[in-house]
Structure formats: C-alpha cells, structure tokens
CSV table of C-alpha atoms in Angstrom, one decimal:
chain,number,residue,atom,x,y,z
A,1317,MET,CA,0.0,0.0,0.0
A,1318,LYS,CA,1.1,3.5,-0.8
A,1319,GLY,CA,-0.1,7.0,0.0
A,1320,ASP,CA,0.3,9.6,2.8
A,1321,LEU,CA,-1.5,7.3,5.2
A,1322,PHE,CA,1.3,4.8,5.0
A,1323,SER,CA,4.1,7.3,5.3
A,1324,SER,CA,6.7,7.2,8.0
A,1325,GLU,CA,5.0,10.0,9.7
A,1326,HIS,CA,2.2,7.7,10.8
A,1327,MET,CA,4.1,4.4,11.0
A,1328,VAL,CA,4.9,3.2,14.6
A,1329,GLN,CA,8.4,2.0,15.4
A,1330,PRO,CA,9.5,-0.5,17.9
A,1331,ALA,CA,10.3,1.0,21.3
A,1332,ALA,CA,14.0,1.6,22.0
A,1333,ALA,CA,13.6,1.2,25.7
A,1334,PRO,CA,10.9,0.3,28.3
A,1335,GLY,CA,8.6,3.0,29.5
A,1336,MET,CA,6.5,5.9,28.2
A,1337,THR,CA,7.0,8.0,25.1
A,1338,VAL,CA,4.8,10.3,23.0
A,1339,GLU,CA,3.8,8.5,19.9
A,1340,ASN,CA,2.2,11.6,18.4
A,1341,ALA,CA,0.3,14.6,19.6
A,1342,LYS,CA,-2.8,12.6,20.5
A,1343,CYS,CA,-1.3,9.3,21.7
A,1344,ILE,CA,1.2,7.9,24.2
A,1345,LYS,CA,3.0,4.6,23.7
A,1346,TYR,CA,4.1,2.5,26.7
A,1347,ALA,CA,6.6,-0.3,26.3
A,1348,VAL,CA,5.6,-2.5,29.2
A,1349,ASN,CA,8.2,-4.6,31.0
A,1350,GLY,CA,6.4,-5.4,34.3
A,1351,GLU,CA,3.6,-3.2,35.3
A,1352,MET,CA,2.1,0.2,34.7
A,1353,LEU,CA,-1.2,2.0,35.4
A,1354,ALA,CA,-3.7,3.7,33.1
A,1355,ARG,CA,-7.2,5.1,33.1
A,1356,GLN,CA,-9.8,2.5,32.1
A,1357,GLY,CA,-10.9,2.6,28.5
A,1358,ALA,CA,-7.8,4.6,27.4
A,1359,MET,CA,-6.0,1.7,25.7
A,1360,ILE,CA,-6.5,1.9,21.9
A,1361,ALA,CA,-4.2,-0.9,20.7
A,1362,TYR,CA,-1.5,-3.2,22.0
A,1363,ARG,CA,0.8,-6.0,20.9
A,1364,GLY,CA,2.8,-8.6,22.9
A,1365,ASN,CA,1.9,-10.6,26.0
A,1366,LEU,CA,-0.1,-8.1,28.2
A,1367,GLN,CA,-2.8,-8.6,30.7
A,1368,PHE,CA,-5.3,-5.9,31.7
A,1369,GLU,CA,-6.8,-5.8,35.2
A,1370,ARG,CA,-9.6,-3.5,36.2
A,1371,LYS,CA,-9.2,-1.7,39.5
A,1372,GLY,CA,-12.2,-1.3,41.8
A,1373,GLN,CA,-13.6,1.9,43.0
A,1374,GLY,CA,-11.9,1.4,46.3
A,1375,GLY,CA,-8.1,1.5,46.9
A,1376,VAL,CA,-6.1,2.4,43.8
A,1377,GLY,CA,-9.2,2.8,41.7
A,1378,GLY,CA,-10.7,5.4,44.0
A,1379,MET,CA,-7.7,7.7,44.0
A,1380,LEU,CA,-8.5,9.7,40.9
A,1381,LYS,CA,-11.5,12.0,41.2
A,1382,ARG,CA,-13.1,14.2,38.6
A,1383,ALA,CA,-13.1,17.8,39.7
A,1384,VAL,CA,-16.3,19.3,41.2
A,1385,THR,CA,-18.5,16.2,40.7
A,1386,GLY,CA,-16.3,13.9,42.8
A,1387,GLU,CA,-17.0,11.1,40.3
A,1388,GLY,CA,-14.5,8.3,40.4
A,1389,LEU,CA,-12.0,7.8,37.6
A,1390,PRO,CA,-11.2,4.1,37.7
A,1391,LEU,CA,-7.8,2.7,36.8
A,1392,MET,CA,-6.5,-0.5,35.2
A,1393,ALA,CA,-3.2,-2.2,35.7
A,1394,VAL,CA,-1.3,-3.4,32.6
A,1395,ARG,CA,1.2,-6.2,33.2
A,1396,GLY,CA,3.6,-8.3,31.1
A,1397,GLN,CA,5.8,-7.6,28.2
A,1398,GLY,CA,4.7,-5.7,25.1
A,1399,GLU,CA,3.6,-2.3,23.8
A,1400,ALA,CA,0.4,-0.5,24.4
A,1401,TRP,CA,-1.0,2.8,23.0
A,1402,PHE,CA,-3.2,5.1,25.1
A,1403,ALA,CA,-5.4,8.1,24.1
A,1404,HIS,CA,-8.5,9.9,25.3
A,1405,GLU,CA,-11.0,11.7,23.0
A,1406,ALA,CA,-8.2,12.8,20.7
A,1407,GLN,CA,-6.9,15.2,23.4
A,1408,ASN,CA,-3.3,16.3,23.2
A,1409,CYS,CA,-0.8,14.1,25.2
A,1410,PHE,CA,2.2,15.2,27.3
A,1411,VAL,CA,4.7,13.4,29.5
A,1412,VAL,CA,5.9,14.7,32.9
A,1413,ASP,CA,9.1,13.4,34.5
A,1414,VAL,CA,8.7,13.3,38.2
A,1415,ASN,CA,12.0,13.1,40.2
A,1416,PRO,CA,12.7,12.5,43.9
A,1417,GLY,CA,11.7,15.6,45.8
A,1418,ASP,CA,9.2,16.7,43.2
A,1419,GLU,CA,5.5,16.9,43.9
A,1420,PHE,CA,3.0,17.4,41.0
A,1421,THR,CA,-0.7,17.9,41.7
A,1422,VAL,CA,-3.0,17.1,38.8
A,1423,ASN,CA,-6.7,16.9,38.1
A,1424,GLY,CA,-7.9,13.3,37.7
A,1425,ARG,CA,-9.6,14.0,34.4
A,1426,ASN,CA,-6.2,14.9,32.9
A,1427,VAL,CA,-4.4,11.6,33.9
A,1428,LEU,CA,-3.9,9.1,31.1
A,1429,CYS,CA,-1.2,6.7,32.3
A,1430,PHE,CA,1.8,6.5,34.7
A,1431,ASP,CA,4.6,4.4,35.9
A,1432,ALA,CA,3.9,2.0,38.8
A,1433,SER,CA,6.9,3.4,40.6
A,1434,LEU,CA,5.1,6.7,41.3
A,1435,ALA,CA,3.4,7.2,44.6
A,1436,TYR,CA,0.1,9.1,44.7
A,1437,ARG,CA,-2.6,10.3,47.1
A,1438,ILE,CA,-5.9,12.2,46.9
A,1439,ALA,CA,-5.9,15.8,48.0
A,1440,THR,CA,-8.7,18.3,48.2
A,1441,VAL,CA,-8.2,22.0,47.5
A,1442,LYS,CA,-8.3,23.9,50.8
A,1443,GLY,CA,-11.7,25.6,51.2
A,1444,ALA,CA,-13.0,24.0,48.0
A,1445,GLY,CA,-15.5,21.7,49.9
A,1446,ILE,CA,-18.1,24.5,49.6
A,1447,SER,CA,-18.0,24.5,45.8
A,1448,GLY,CA,-19.9,21.7,44.0
A,1449,GLY,CA,-18.8,18.8,46.2
A,1450,GLY,CA,-15.1,19.8,46.5
A,1451,LEU,CA,-12.1,19.8,44.1
A,1452,PHE,CA,-10.3,16.5,44.2
A,1453,ASN,CA,-6.8,16.1,42.8
A,1454,SER,CA,-4.1,13.5,42.7
A,1455,VAL,CA,-0.7,14.3,44.1
A,1456,PHE,CA,2.2,12.3,42.5
A,1457,THR,CA,5.6,11.9,44.1
A,1458,GLY,CA,8.6,9.6,43.8
A,1459,GLN,CA,10.4,8.9,40.5
A,1460,GLY,CA,8.8,8.0,37.2
A,1461,ARG,CA,6.8,9.3,34.2
A,1462,LEU,CA,3.3,10.6,34.1
A,1463,GLY,CA,1.2,10.8,30.9
A,1464,LEU,CA,-1.3,13.6,30.7
A,1465,VAL,CA,-4.1,14.6,28.3
A,1466,CYS,CA,-5.3,18.2,27.7
A,1467,GLU,CA,-7.9,19.8,25.5
A,1468,GLY,CA,-5.7,21.8,23.3
A,1469,ASN,CA,-2.2,23.0,24.1
A,1470,PRO,CA,-1.8,23.9,27.8
A,1471,LEU,CA,-0.6,27.1,29.2
A,1472,ILE,CA,2.3,27.0,31.7
A,1473,ILE,CA,2.0,30.1,33.9
A,1474,PRO,CA,4.8,31.0,36.4
A,1475,VAL,CA,3.7,31.9,39.9
A,1476,SER,CA,5.9,34.1,42.1
A,1477,PRO,CA,5.3,35.6,45.6
A,1478,GLN,CA,4.8,39.0,44.0
A,1479,TYR,CA,2.3,37.7,41.4
A,1480,PRO,CA,-0.3,35.2,42.5
A,1481,VAL,CA,-2.3,33.6,39.6
A,1482,TYR,CA,-6.1,33.1,39.5
A,1483,VAL,CA,-7.4,30.3,37.3
A,1484,ASP,CA,-10.9,29.2,36.5
A,1485,THR,CA,-11.6,26.0,38.5
A,1486,ASP,CA,-12.7,24.1,35.4
A,1487,ALA,CA,-9.5,25.0,33.5
A,1488,VAL,CA,-6.9,23.9,36.1
A,1489,VAL,CA,-4.8,20.9,34.9
A,1490,GLY,CA,-2.2,20.8,37.6
A,1491,TRP,CA,0.6,22.6,39.5
A,1492,THR,CA,4.0,22.1,40.9
A,1493,ALA,CA,5.2,21.9,44.6
A,1494,GLY,CA,5.6,25.1,46.5
A,1495,LEU,CA,2.2,26.6,45.6
A,1496,GLN,CA,-0.6,27.3,48.1
A,1497,THR,CA,-4.2,27.2,46.8
A,1498,SER,CA,-7.3,28.8,48.0
A,1499,LEU,CA,-10.7,29.8,46.5
A,1500,HIS,CA,-11.1,33.4,45.3
A,1501,ARG,CA,-14.6,34.8,44.7
A,1502,SER,CA,-14.6,37.7,42.2
A,1503,GLN,CA,-18.1,39.0,42.7
A,1504,SER,CA,-17.3,42.3,41.1
A,1505,ILE,CA,-16.7,40.7,37.7
A,1506,GLY,CA,-19.2,37.9,38.0
A,1507,SER,CA,-21.4,39.4,35.4
A,1508,MET,CA,-18.6,39.2,32.9
A,1509,LEU,CA,-17.8,35.5,33.4
A,1510,ARG,CA,-20.1,32.6,32.5
A,1511,GLY,CA,-22.6,35.0,31.1
A,1512,GLY,CA,-23.4,36.4,34.5
A,1513,SER,CA,-25.1,33.1,35.5
A,1514,GLY,CA,-23.6,32.9,39.0
A,1515,GLU,CA,-20.9,33.9,41.4
A,1516,ALA,CA,-17.4,33.7,39.7
A,1517,VAL,CA,-14.9,31.4,41.6
A,1518,GLN,CA,-11.3,31.0,40.7
A,1519,LEU,CA,-8.5,29.0,42.3
A,1520,MET,CA,-5.8,31.3,43.6
A,1521,PHE,CA,-2.2,30.1,43.5
A,1522,GLN,CA,0.4,31.8,45.7
A,1523,GLY,CA,4.1,31.0,46.3
A,1524,GLN,CA,6.8,29.9,43.8
A,1525,GLY,CA,6.1,27.4,41.0
A,1526,HIS,CA,4.1,26.8,37.9
A,1527,VAL,CA,0.4,26.2,37.2
A,1528,VAL,CA,-0.8,24.3,34.1
A,1529,VAL,CA,-4.0,25.6,32.5
A,1530,ARG,CA,-6.1,24.1,29.7
A,1531,PRO,CA,-7.5,26.5,27.0
A,1532,SER,CA,-11.1,25.4,27.6
A,1533,GLU,CA,-13.7,26.4,30.1
A,1534,ALA,CA,-16.1,23.6,29.5
A,1535,THR,CA,-17.7,22.4,32.7
A,1536,PRO,CA,-17.3,18.7,33.7
A,1537,GLN,CA,-21.0,18.2,33.0
A,1538,LYS,CA,-20.5,19.3,29.4
A,1539,ALA,CA,-17.3,17.2,29.1
A,1540,GLN,CA,-19.2,14.1,30.0
A,1541,GLN,CA,-21.5,14.6,27.0
A,1542,HIS,CA,-18.6,14.3,24.5
C-alpha cells in the first residue's frame, strides 16, 4: 500500500527502551516490562503478552477524582511484556518526568497513564468543599513518568510571591510543589464570566512554582457529554 496514510509520519516504530513515550500529539506509547497503570478505557491498541486488570472503586481505583463532581475515575493495571497505546478523546498528550523531591498535583480528568513506581494520594483543595462537592486532585511523588491529556495546548503560567495567579476552577490541569491554593470569589466581575449566571470562583495560586491551565472552560457536565 502507498499514499500519505502509510508514510513514515504515521508508522509506529519498535520501542527503543521500556517505558513511556509520546507516539504523536494525540497518543502515548508505553513499552511495558512489568507493570504500569492507566485510566480504564484509554487503551486503543497493544501487541505482545499483556494482561489488563480493572481496579475497583476502592483503593487504587478510588484515588483519581473528577473535579467538582467527585466522580471516580477508575484505573487499570497493565502487566507483562509488550507495547500499548493510550489516548483519550483525541486530546493532546504530554509526558511529565517526576523526580525524587518533586510533587506534582494534577486533576484526575487529565491523567492518562503513569509508571507504577510513582506514589500518589488524593488531595482536596483547601476551602473547596463549599464548591460543588469539592475539588479532588491527585498528588504524584517519587520517581517516574506521568502521561497527561489536555484539550488543546496547555498554558504554563509561572507563579511568584509577587504575582499570584487566578485560574478558573474548570481550567486547572495541575501545579508544581511550592504553591498554596485557595478559593477566590470575584463578585465584582461575576457578570462578565459565564454570562453572569452565578458567582465567579477562581483558584488562587500563591508561592513559587508553575500552574498548568487548559485552554477550555467547558464544565465537567459538558465534558461528560462528549
């Protein structure tokens, strides 16, 4: 067969080493040699000797929470030797390297897959319990790689003690260690945001670090309809 479809641009190549790589803008490839974790339903293809085990809502499966709604985002373990490809709704894919001493907090809806060597825990945003059931996030530590998805190309905004950053709660993807969070209500500009349909609430970041923002303000309810 010939044609652009079968060009080298689209042809996958064998993995050079175990672990996670970006196959293309919309897909992550994982060369499995042991075990890794991914969101259920994200595997689009695989080859080799791999087994997939669904995780329950408790324990590991309960650690990822969708922002605002508190809906669980179940995981699956992938074990064996082979290659697997992961994607989610054609969203853009990115890889984050987490090193010892790092701490990366990320919204559960943006997690695609990650190394089993990473440690993680659920965290709630301080003061966010009063907003739509709370904002649940996953905090990753240890050493390993984390695959993320984002609607469009994310914005990386530096935060410094002199310049706090305010982000729409539906647009936050994640943030680095060293940042403190709190809810900020901007009543004075509420009529300009969301068509004036309610009190405007942002997540305020203070300290020293970076916040990752997606270029989309779709609510989780709308996102579930896609």
